[in-house]
Structures are given as structure tokens and as C-alpha cells.
Amino acid sequence: MTGTVQPPTTATPGVGPLSLQSQFRGPLSSQLVTLRRALHQHPELSGLEIETARRLATALTDVAGLRPADVRCIGTAVIGRIPGRRSGGPVVAVRGDIDALPIQEATGLPYASEVAGVMHACGHDVHATWAIGAAALLIAAPAAGDVLIVLQPAEEIDRGAAAVLDSGVLDGVAAIFGAHVDRRFTVGQVVADDGPLAASADTFLIELVGRGAHAARPQESADPIVGAGALIGALQSIVARRLHPATPGVVTIGTIHAGTANNIIPDRAILTGTLRTVDPATRRLLRDEVERIATATAAAYRLEAKVTMELGPPPIVNPPGPTAWAREAVRTTLGDHALVPLGIVNLAAEDFARYMERIPGCFLRVGAREPDGVPIAAHSPHFAAAEDSIFVGAAVLAESARVASEALAARG
Ligand code: NI
């Protein structure tokens, strides 16, 4: 699919009604495109976004127009504060994630990654850029209260949102908005559904401990490889036979390691995997069933199962109130036709869910396919978000913050 992503020929946003285009007059649109391409060319892995953070802190002042005193770095997170029309008003946040993935880029774009084996394959280059764009728009037309621009590292490893929350910088924030590019939708389409938008992602490690032996004397062994084979099939019965067929859930075993040679029965096997669902009850059920089936299957094969669960991000379930604000923002910036339903159950995870455990908010999906482009999944070496999606994300997130701020201020 290389070459299906056409490099944009213009730095002017080509989508949306005049209200969207008029917001990016002057040098702003070309500055944002330049920033996005620079970020894409110089991707940094989760937790290592040092140059990215430096570049974004500079962009907050030089492109968006924040005062240096209103920009703060916490590790590789960058937080900008945009003063509202009156002090003491409700504080609202806009988040863009900034980290890249360990993938060798294969887009063939003129601004493709210059870092071997590292790539912005999830569109976080665009998310960071549209957060800067939103900052510029909120400086030009401030919200009722202050707006925090949160440039968040380490989304891909589910550490960044937790670190930002732990720093206390979001204490007192009344609403938070974020979005993800999505090439299933064309530029100008935005998903702002209430209800489930992303899944929980818990991980498990199962160590099957048996007894090693010579491969020719299996009767002296407790063979963890045969046990692992049975366990793999048994774990798939959770989704096939324990969940209601209409309830979304995934049990995937991603790795299995055992053995050193063809004539040795090893003494242990290790399996790891991920559990995805969109509601708390199913999330508990999947974890409980993995433990139960691993323990019981191990016993049937005279093995011991040691099961370790690591809780990942919870599902994102957009609540009606903040979703209504985001939908109003989409209508204002792009028109009624721009709102489209997700239309699928998304079982990918997103650490924005960590914010929504504590702060009311809404997470959107922003169309990022060129009108003549093809859908390409994120995390593919061919993935790149259409450049015009920068302007959609910036305008919609800035307006979401404004709408929320006005509504919260009116509540008093
Ligand atoms: Ni992503």
C-alpha cells in the first residue's frame, strides 16, 4: 500500500466551511504544517520525547503565542495555560499525545521518519500539532476560564496520562477533551458519540511450571508445552462460551515461549496476552476466567499456573454532558453533516481513559483520510494522517473547550 498516501500539495486547509478556514489565516496554517512534518521526521519513543517536548514548548510560545511564563514542562510533558476572559473561571483542558512507535516507516512521504525503526504510526504528530493549533485559536478567542493545553508523552505505554495526573497539574480541571486521527473517516468527518469509544486493555502473564525431562521419556515429565497447547484453546472458550454474543470482548495470546531444544521437555512455558472489553463487569469476568481456566487446565496436566494480571487503562465511555458540548463544537466549526457515528466497537485502548476516571470529558475521532485515500490502520508502517486533519482537530478541540467553559461558567 506504499504510495497510497499522497503528500499534500498545499499548506492551506482544504476542508470544512468558511468558519473553519477563516480561523487559520495568515502564517498559522503553514506553521502548523511545518511543525507536523518536523515532528513526523523526528519521532521519539514513549518516555524519551525530549526533543519533541522542546519543540512543542517552543511552538506554544512562537506559533500559538503563549507567554513563556504560561508554559511548563513536567518530565517530557508540556503544559500551556491560556488565560480565560476572566480569572477564577472554570479550567478546562485539551490534550494531545506526542510519542511515536518502534516501527520502520514505509510511507514514502517526503517528510518520512529520519530515525531508523521509529515512526509516528499512530498520528500523535498530528495530535501534538492540533493541540498547538487549538492553543493559537484559544489565544485569539479566549474561553470564559483558563484552558490548559496538555502535550502528553508515553501514551503508547499507558504511562503518560497517569504521570500528568500524578503531577497535580490537572487538579481542579472541570472538563477535558482529546481526539484521535482515524483513516476510516475522511477529513471533515468527526465521531463524537456518547457511550463506549475505546476499550480497556489489561495484560496477563501465565507461567506454567512443570517438570523437565528427556524428550524420549515423557512419562518422567510434567510437560508445560502440552499444557500450554490445551490452555490456548481453553482460553478462547471465554469469549466463545462465557460472554453474551453481543458483548464485545477479546482474549488474545500474543507471546508464548518454552523450550531450548527438540529433544528436551522444558520445565516451564510462559504465555502473555491482552484482554479487551468496554464495560467493567465484562472486564472483571475476563480476568477471573483467565485465572480460573489457567489454574484448572494446569492442574489437569499436573502443572502449576502462576498468573500475573496488570491492569491497563479502563474503557473510554463518553458521558452525555461533555459529549453534547463536543457535538455542539463540531456543528459550529464544521456543520451538522460533519458528525458521523463510530459504527463499530473499537477494542483498541487509549490512555485518555485515565483522565476520564477523574475528570468529565469527551474523546473524539477525527477523520484523517484524504478524499481519494484509502483506510490504513494505525500502527501500520504505511500509516500517515492527512495533513488537513490538523485544522479539524485544532478547531474542534478549541471550540469544545470554549463551549464547555461557557457552560460551566454559566453554572457558576
Ligand atoms: Ni494513538
Short mmCIF file of C-alpha atoms in Angstrom, two decimals, residues 9-408:
data_model
loop_
_atom_site.label_atom_id
_atom_site.label_comp_id
_atom_site.label_asym_id
_atom_site.label_seq_id
_atom_site.Cartn_x
_atom_site.Cartn_y
_atom_site.Cartn_z
CA THR A 9 0.43 19.91 -2.12
CA THR A 10 -0.88 22.84 -0.14
CA ALA A 11 -0.49 24.20 3.36
CA THR A 12 -3.96 25.71 3.30
CA PRO A 13 -6.74 23.75 4.95
CA GLY A 14 -8.99 22.47 2.22
CA VAL A 15 -11.89 21.21 4.27
CA GLY A 16 -14.88 22.47 6.12
CA PRO A 17 -16.98 25.59 5.81
CA LEU A 18 -15.51 29.08 5.73
CA SER A 19 -15.75 29.31 9.52
CA LEU A 20 -13.05 26.65 9.80
CA GLN A 21 -10.81 28.01 7.04
CA SER A 22 -11.01 31.58 8.27
CA GLN A 23 -9.57 30.55 11.63
CA PHE A 24 -6.23 29.62 10.06
CA ARG A 25 -5.48 32.78 8.11
CA GLY A 26 -2.00 34.22 7.91
CA PRO A 27 1.09 32.17 8.69
CA LEU A 28 -0.63 29.89 11.23
CA SER A 29 -1.65 27.14 8.80
CA SER A 30 1.80 26.83 7.22
CA GLN A 31 3.48 26.98 10.64
CA LEU A 32 1.32 24.09 11.82
CA VAL A 33 2.08 22.03 8.72
CA THR A 34 5.81 22.72 9.16
CA LEU A 35 5.59 21.68 12.82
CA ARG A 36 3.74 18.47 11.99
CA ARG A 37 6.28 17.49 9.35
CA ALA A 38 9.18 18.21 11.72
CA LEU A 39 7.57 16.07 14.43
CA HIS A 40 6.95 13.30 11.90
CA GLN A 41 10.54 13.43 10.69
CA HIS A 42 11.96 13.25 14.22
CA PRO A 43 9.83 10.74 16.14
CA GLU A 44 10.76 9.73 19.68
CA LEU A 45 9.65 6.66 21.61
CA SER A 46 7.42 6.74 24.69
CA GLY A 47 9.12 8.37 27.66
CA LEU A 48 12.02 9.62 25.53
CA GLU A 49 10.27 12.61 23.91
CA ILE A 50 12.99 15.11 24.86
CA GLU A 51 13.41 16.95 21.55
CA THR A 52 9.70 16.63 20.84
CA ALA A 53 8.86 18.32 24.15
CA ARG A 54 11.42 21.05 23.47
CA ARG A 55 9.97 21.64 20.01
CA LEU A 56 6.41 21.78 21.36
CA ALA A 57 7.28 24.11 24.23
CA THR A 58 8.82 26.47 21.66
CA ALA A 59 5.76 26.12 19.41
CA LEU A 60 3.44 27.08 22.28
CA THR A 61 5.19 30.45 22.52
CA ASP A 62 6.36 31.06 18.94
CA VAL A 63 3.44 29.60 16.95
CA ALA A 64 0.50 29.76 19.37
CA GLY A 65 1.58 32.95 21.14
CA LEU A 66 1.60 31.90 24.80
CA ARG A 67 3.71 33.87 27.28
CA PRO A 68 6.81 31.87 28.30
CA ALA A 69 5.64 32.10 31.93
CA ASP A 70 2.50 30.15 30.93
CA VAL A 71 4.46 27.15 29.59
CA ARG A 72 5.61 24.46 31.98
CA CYS A 73 7.50 21.20 31.41
CA ILE A 74 6.97 18.19 33.67
CA GLY A 75 9.34 15.46 32.54
CA THR A 76 8.62 15.22 28.81
CA ALA A 77 5.09 16.58 29.25
CA VAL A 78 4.49 20.20 28.26
CA ILE A 79 1.60 22.15 29.75
CA GLY A 80 0.47 25.52 28.45
CA ARG A 81 -2.02 27.74 30.26
CA ILE A 82 -4.16 30.06 28.15
CA PRO A 83 -5.78 32.77 30.25
CA GLY A 84 -9.55 32.96 30.01
CA ARG A 85 -11.58 36.14 29.75
CA ARG A 86 -11.90 36.29 33.49
CA SER A 87 -9.74 34.85 36.24
CA GLY A 88 -11.33 32.36 38.58
CA GLY A 89 -13.44 30.85 35.81
CA PRO A 90 -13.71 27.09 35.24
CA VAL A 91 -10.50 25.48 33.99
CA VAL A 92 -10.82 23.17 31.00
CA ALA A 93 -8.08 21.06 29.36
CA VAL A 94 -7.24 19.96 25.80
CA ARG A 95 -4.86 17.02 25.46
CA GLY A 96 -2.65 15.94 22.56
CA ASP A 97 -0.32 12.94 22.90
CA ILE A 98 3.18 13.17 21.44
CA ASP A 99 5.00 9.80 21.43
CA ALA A 100 5.95 7.54 18.49
CA LEU A 101 6.19 3.77 17.94
CA PRO A 102 9.02 1.27 17.31
CA ILE A 103 8.10 0.74 13.64
CA GLN A 104 10.19 1.23 10.47
CA GLU A 105 8.29 3.74 8.35
CA ALA A 106 7.25 2.69 4.84
CA THR A 107 5.03 5.58 3.71
CA GLY A 108 7.48 7.05 1.21
CA LEU A 109 6.42 10.54 2.33
CA PRO A 110 8.87 13.38 1.69
CA TYR A 111 8.86 14.06 5.44
CA ALA A 112 9.13 10.39 6.48
CA SER A 113 10.90 9.49 9.72
CA GLU A 114 14.64 10.07 9.75
CA VAL A 115 15.01 7.79 12.77
CA ALA A 116 15.56 4.14 11.90
CA GLY A 117 12.94 1.88 13.44
CA VAL A 118 10.89 4.71 14.97
CA MET A 119 7.79 6.22 13.43
CA HIS A 120 4.71 8.30 14.12
CA ALA A 121 2.47 5.42 13.06
CA CYS A 122 -0.41 6.41 15.35
CA GLY A 123 -0.79 10.04 14.29
CA HIS A 124 0.47 11.58 17.52
CA ASP A 125 2.49 14.03 15.37
CA VAL A 126 -0.86 15.40 14.24
CA HIS A 127 -2.37 15.27 17.76
CA ALA A 128 0.53 17.34 19.12
CA THR A 129 0.20 19.79 16.23
CA TRP A 130 -3.53 20.26 16.54
CA ALA A 131 -3.10 20.94 20.26
CA ILE A 132 -0.73 23.79 19.32
CA GLY A 133 -3.32 24.95 16.76
CA ALA A 134 -6.05 24.84 19.41
CA ALA A 135 -3.82 26.95 21.68
CA ALA A 136 -3.46 29.57 18.93
CA LEU A 137 -7.23 29.68 18.39
CA LEU A 138 -7.91 29.99 22.14
CA ILE A 139 -5.44 32.88 22.42
CA ALA A 140 -7.23 34.62 19.54
CA ALA A 141 -10.68 33.99 21.04
CA PRO A 142 -10.33 33.04 24.73
CA ALA A 143 -12.73 30.84 26.63
CA ALA A 144 -14.56 32.02 29.75
CA GLY A 145 -11.95 30.44 32.02
CA ASP A 146 -8.37 29.29 31.57
CA VAL A 147 -7.64 26.41 29.19
CA LEU A 148 -4.72 24.03 29.77
CA ILE A 149 -3.03 22.56 26.70
CA VAL A 150 -1.64 19.17 27.75
CA LEU A 151 1.05 17.77 25.46
CA GLN A 152 1.29 14.30 26.89
CA PRO A 153 4.12 11.79 26.46
CA ALA A 154 4.09 7.99 26.73
CA GLU A 155 0.51 7.28 25.62
CA GLU A 156 1.54 4.06 23.88
CA ILE A 157 2.83 2.54 27.11
CA ASP A 158 -0.03 3.82 29.28
CA ARG A 159 2.28 5.89 31.49
CA GLY A 160 1.85 9.45 30.26
CA ALA A 161 -1.68 10.29 31.40
CA ALA A 162 -1.04 8.78 34.82
CA ALA A 163 2.17 10.84 35.18
CA VAL A 164 0.39 14.06 34.20
CA LEU A 165 -2.39 13.32 36.71
CA ASP A 166 0.11 12.45 39.45
CA SER A 167 1.90 15.79 38.94
CA GLY A 168 -1.25 17.54 40.17
CA VAL A 169 -1.22 19.97 37.24
CA LEU A 170 -4.80 18.98 36.34
CA ASP A 171 -6.17 19.31 39.88
CA GLY A 172 -9.36 21.35 39.71
CA VAL A 173 -9.81 20.91 35.95
CA ALA A 174 -13.55 20.72 35.25
CA ALA A 175 -13.55 19.13 31.79
CA ILE A 176 -11.04 17.59 29.39
CA PHE A 177 -11.14 16.92 25.64
CA GLY A 178 -8.94 14.85 23.36
CA ALA A 179 -9.12 13.17 19.98
CA HIS A 180 -7.50 10.60 17.72
CA VAL A 181 -6.98 10.64 13.97
CA ASP A 182 -8.80 7.87 12.13
CA ARG A 183 -8.37 6.96 8.47
CA ARG A 184 -11.68 5.08 8.39
CA PHE A 185 -13.21 8.55 8.14
CA THR A 186 -12.44 11.28 5.62
CA VAL A 187 -11.09 14.66 6.64
CA GLY A 188 -14.00 16.77 7.85
CA GLN A 189 -15.86 13.87 9.48
CA VAL A 190 -15.79 13.69 13.28
CA VAL A 191 -17.05 11.00 15.66
CA ALA A 192 -18.35 12.41 18.93
CA ASP A 193 -20.64 9.61 20.12
CA ASP A 194 -21.62 9.15 23.72
CA GLY A 195 -21.02 5.66 25.07
CA PRO A 196 -18.04 3.32 24.53
CA LEU A 197 -15.31 4.69 22.29
CA ALA A 198 -12.22 2.69 23.32
CA ALA A 199 -11.62 -0.49 25.27
CA SER A 200 -9.94 -1.43 28.49
CA ALA A 201 -6.60 -3.19 27.95
CA ASP A 202 -5.46 -5.45 30.78
CA THR A 203 -2.47 -7.71 30.25
CA PHE A 204 -1.72 -11.14 31.66
CA LEU A 205 1.30 -13.37 32.03
CA ILE A 206 0.81 -17.07 32.70
CA GLU A 207 3.78 -19.16 33.78
CA LEU A 208 3.11 -22.89 33.53
CA VAL A 209 5.55 -24.71 35.77
CA GLY A 210 6.03 -28.45 35.24
CA ARG A 211 8.89 -30.91 35.34
CA GLY A 212 11.51 -31.14 32.62
CA ALA A 213 12.75 -34.46 31.25
CA HIS A 214 14.39 -36.13 28.26
CA ALA A 215 12.11 -35.82 25.23
CA ALA A 216 12.20 -39.61 24.83
CA ARG A 217 10.96 -40.22 28.41
CA PRO A 218 7.79 -38.07 28.61
CA GLN A 219 6.41 -40.25 31.42
CA GLU A 220 9.00 -38.66 33.71
CA SER A 221 7.88 -35.13 32.83
CA ALA A 222 5.07 -32.76 33.55
CA ASP A 223 5.14 -31.19 30.09
CA PRO A 224 4.29 -27.45 30.08
CA ILE A 225 4.22 -27.32 26.26
CA VAL A 226 1.37 -29.83 26.02
CA GLY A 227 -0.36 -27.97 28.86
CA ALA A 228 0.15 -24.64 27.07
CA GLY A 229 -1.41 -26.10 23.92
CA ALA A 230 -4.52 -27.08 25.85
CA LEU A 231 -4.61 -23.76 27.66
CA ILE A 232 -4.53 -21.71 24.44
CA GLY A 233 -7.67 -23.43 23.19
CA ALA A 234 -9.39 -23.31 26.56
CA LEU A 235 -8.82 -19.55 26.94
CA GLN A 236 -10.61 -18.91 23.63
CA SER A 237 -13.73 -20.50 25.13
CA ILE A 238 -14.10 -17.43 27.38
CA VAL A 239 -15.23 -15.22 24.51
CA ALA A 240 -16.89 -18.07 22.60
CA ARG A 241 -18.82 -19.59 25.54
CA ARG A 242 -18.83 -17.28 28.57
CA LEU A 243 -19.71 -13.91 27.00
CA HIS A 244 -23.09 -12.98 25.61
CA PRO A 245 -22.57 -12.99 21.83
CA ALA A 246 -23.46 -9.28 21.68
CA THR A 247 -20.94 -8.29 24.35
CA PRO A 248 -17.61 -7.11 22.96
CA GLY A 249 -14.56 -8.89 24.34
CA VAL A 250 -11.14 -10.07 23.20
CA VAL A 251 -8.74 -12.59 24.71
CA THR A 252 -5.53 -12.60 22.69
CA ILE A 253 -2.38 -14.54 23.49
CA GLY A 254 0.43 -12.50 22.00
CA THR A 255 3.53 -14.44 23.02
CA ILE A 256 4.41 -17.97 24.02
CA HIS A 257 7.89 -19.08 24.99
CA ALA A 258 9.12 -22.50 26.04
CA GLY A 259 11.94 -24.88 25.44
CA THR A 260 15.52 -24.83 24.20
CA ALA A 261 15.96 -27.93 22.02
CA ASN A 262 13.90 -30.55 20.16
CA ASN A 263 14.99 -33.37 22.46
CA ILE A 264 14.26 -31.72 25.80
CA ILE A 265 10.94 -31.33 27.59
CA PRO A 266 11.31 -27.97 29.35
CA ASP A 267 10.16 -27.30 32.90
CA ARG A 268 8.15 -24.17 32.14
CA ALA A 269 6.24 -22.26 29.48
CA ILE A 270 5.32 -18.57 29.56
CA LEU A 271 2.34 -17.04 27.76
CA THR A 272 1.40 -13.37 27.66
CA GLY A 273 -1.70 -11.71 26.29
CA THR A 274 -4.20 -8.89 26.41
CA LEU A 275 -7.85 -8.60 27.46
CA ARG A 276 -10.13 -6.02 25.83
CA THR A 277 -13.66 -5.01 26.67
CA VAL A 278 -15.80 -1.90 27.09
CA ASP A 279 -17.65 -2.46 30.37
CA PRO A 280 -16.48 -3.05 33.96
CA ALA A 281 -18.44 -6.29 34.55
CA THR A 282 -17.04 -7.99 31.45
CA ARG A 283 -13.60 -6.69 32.32
CA ARG A 284 -13.77 -8.46 35.70
CA LEU A 285 -15.21 -11.60 34.11
CA LEU A 286 -12.36 -11.88 31.56
CA ARG A 287 -9.72 -11.56 34.28
CA ASP A 288 -11.45 -14.05 36.59
CA GLU A 289 -11.94 -16.59 33.79
CA VAL A 290 -8.32 -16.41 32.62
CA GLU A 291 -7.20 -17.13 36.18
CA ARG A 292 -9.73 -19.91 36.70
CA ILE A 293 -9.07 -21.66 33.38
CA ALA A 294 -5.29 -21.32 33.67
CA THR A 295 -5.33 -22.82 37.17
CA ALA A 296 -7.72 -25.64 36.26
CA THR A 297 -6.02 -26.53 32.97
CA ALA A 298 -2.62 -26.53 34.65
CA ALA A 299 -3.93 -28.91 37.31
CA ALA A 300 -5.32 -31.25 34.64
CA TYR A 301 -1.82 -31.51 33.15
CA ARG A 302 -0.03 -31.80 36.51
CA LEU A 303 1.37 -28.29 36.15
CA GLU A 304 1.20 -25.19 38.31
CA ALA A 305 -0.09 -21.93 36.81
CA LYS A 306 1.25 -18.63 38.13
CA VAL A 307 -0.99 -15.90 36.74
CA THR A 308 0.00 -12.24 36.86
CA MET A 309 -2.53 -9.59 35.82
CA GLU A 310 -1.62 -6.00 35.09
CA LEU A 311 -4.47 -3.53 34.92
CA GLY A 312 -4.22 -1.23 31.91
CA PRO A 313 -6.40 1.73 31.03
CA PRO A 314 -10.13 1.37 31.62
CA PRO A 315 -12.52 1.74 28.68
CA ILE A 316 -13.41 5.19 27.42
CA VAL A 317 -17.14 5.69 27.77
CA ASN A 318 -18.08 9.22 26.72
CA PRO A 319 -20.65 10.68 29.14
CA PRO A 320 -23.67 12.53 27.70
CA GLY A 321 -22.91 16.03 29.11
CA PRO A 322 -19.37 16.65 27.82
CA THR A 323 -20.26 14.77 24.62
CA ALA A 324 -23.07 17.24 23.98
CA TRP A 325 -20.52 20.09 24.30
CA ALA A 326 -18.17 18.40 21.83
CA ARG A 327 -21.01 17.76 19.37
CA GLU A 328 -22.03 21.40 19.56
CA ALA A 329 -18.41 22.34 18.84
CA VAL A 330 -18.33 20.08 15.76
CA ARG A 331 -21.56 21.60 14.44
CA THR A 332 -20.27 25.14 14.99
CA THR A 333 -16.92 24.59 13.31
CA LEU A 334 -17.84 22.12 10.54
CA GLY A 335 -21.61 21.93 10.24
CA ASP A 336 -24.17 19.24 11.07
CA HIS A 337 -23.03 16.92 8.28
CA ALA A 338 -19.59 16.51 9.90
CA LEU A 339 -20.88 14.39 12.79
CA VAL A 340 -20.73 10.70 11.91
CA PRO A 341 -21.29 7.63 14.12
CA LEU A 342 -18.36 5.39 15.02
CA GLY A 343 -20.33 2.47 13.60
CA ILE A 344 -18.10 -0.21 15.11
CA VAL A 345 -16.97 -1.34 18.53
CA ASN A 346 -13.41 -0.09 18.95
CA LEU A 347 -11.38 -2.51 21.06
CA ALA A 348 -8.15 -0.55 20.88
CA ALA A 349 -7.23 1.22 24.12
CA GLU A 350 -6.28 4.83 24.81
CA ASP A 351 -4.74 6.19 28.00
CA PHE A 352 -7.01 9.27 27.79
CA ALA A 353 -9.30 6.96 29.78
CA ARG A 354 -7.07 7.68 32.82
CA TYR A 355 -8.14 11.34 32.75
CA MET A 356 -11.78 10.40 32.39
CA GLU A 357 -11.62 8.33 35.57
CA ARG A 358 -11.21 11.64 37.40
CA ILE A 359 -12.35 14.43 35.06
CA PRO A 360 -15.54 14.63 32.99
CA GLY A 361 -14.61 14.71 29.32
CA CYS A 362 -15.10 13.54 25.79
CA PHE A 363 -12.79 11.74 23.37
CA LEU A 364 -13.39 12.18 19.66
CA ARG A 365 -12.20 10.53 16.49
CA VAL A 366 -11.21 12.90 13.71
CA GLY A 367 -11.34 11.78 10.09
CA ALA A 368 -7.83 11.64 8.58
CA ARG A 369 -8.26 10.05 5.15
CA GLU A 370 -7.80 12.13 2.01
CA PRO A 371 -10.98 12.25 -0.16
CA ASP A 372 -9.30 9.85 -2.61
CA GLY A 373 -7.27 7.98 0.05
CA VAL A 374 -7.65 4.50 1.49
CA PRO A 375 -8.28 3.41 5.08
CA ILE A 376 -4.98 2.42 6.71
CA ALA A 377 -4.89 1.12 10.26
CA ALA A 378 -2.87 2.98 12.87
CA HIS A 379 0.33 1.17 13.90
CA SER A 380 0.90 0.19 10.26
CA PRO A 381 4.24 1.21 8.67
CA HIS A 382 2.11 2.82 5.91
CA PHE A 383 0.04 4.99 8.25
CA ALA A 384 0.02 8.77 8.00
CA ALA A 385 -2.84 11.10 8.84
CA ALA A 386 -3.99 13.52 6.14
CA GLU A 387 -2.47 16.92 6.82
CA ASP A 388 -5.78 18.79 6.76
CA SER A 389 -6.93 16.80 9.79
CA ILE A 390 -4.66 19.15 11.82
CA PHE A 391 -7.08 22.02 11.27
CA VAL A 392 -10.18 19.99 12.03
CA GLY A 393 -8.71 18.71 15.30
CA ALA A 394 -7.44 22.14 16.33
CA ALA A 395 -10.73 23.91 15.63
CA VAL A 396 -12.98 21.23 17.14
CA LEU A 397 -10.92 20.85 20.32
CA ALA A 398 -10.57 24.62 20.81
CA GLU A 399 -14.31 25.06 20.33
CA SER A 400 -15.10 22.11 22.63
CA ALA A 401 -13.06 23.81 25.33
CA ARG A 402 -14.88 27.11 24.72
CA VAL A 403 -18.35 25.54 24.80
CA ALA A 404 -17.54 23.62 27.98
CA SER A 405 -16.02 26.69 29.59
CA GLU A 406 -19.07 28.85 28.81
CA ALA A 407 -21.47 26.18 30.07
CA LEU A 408 -19.51 25.62 33.28
#
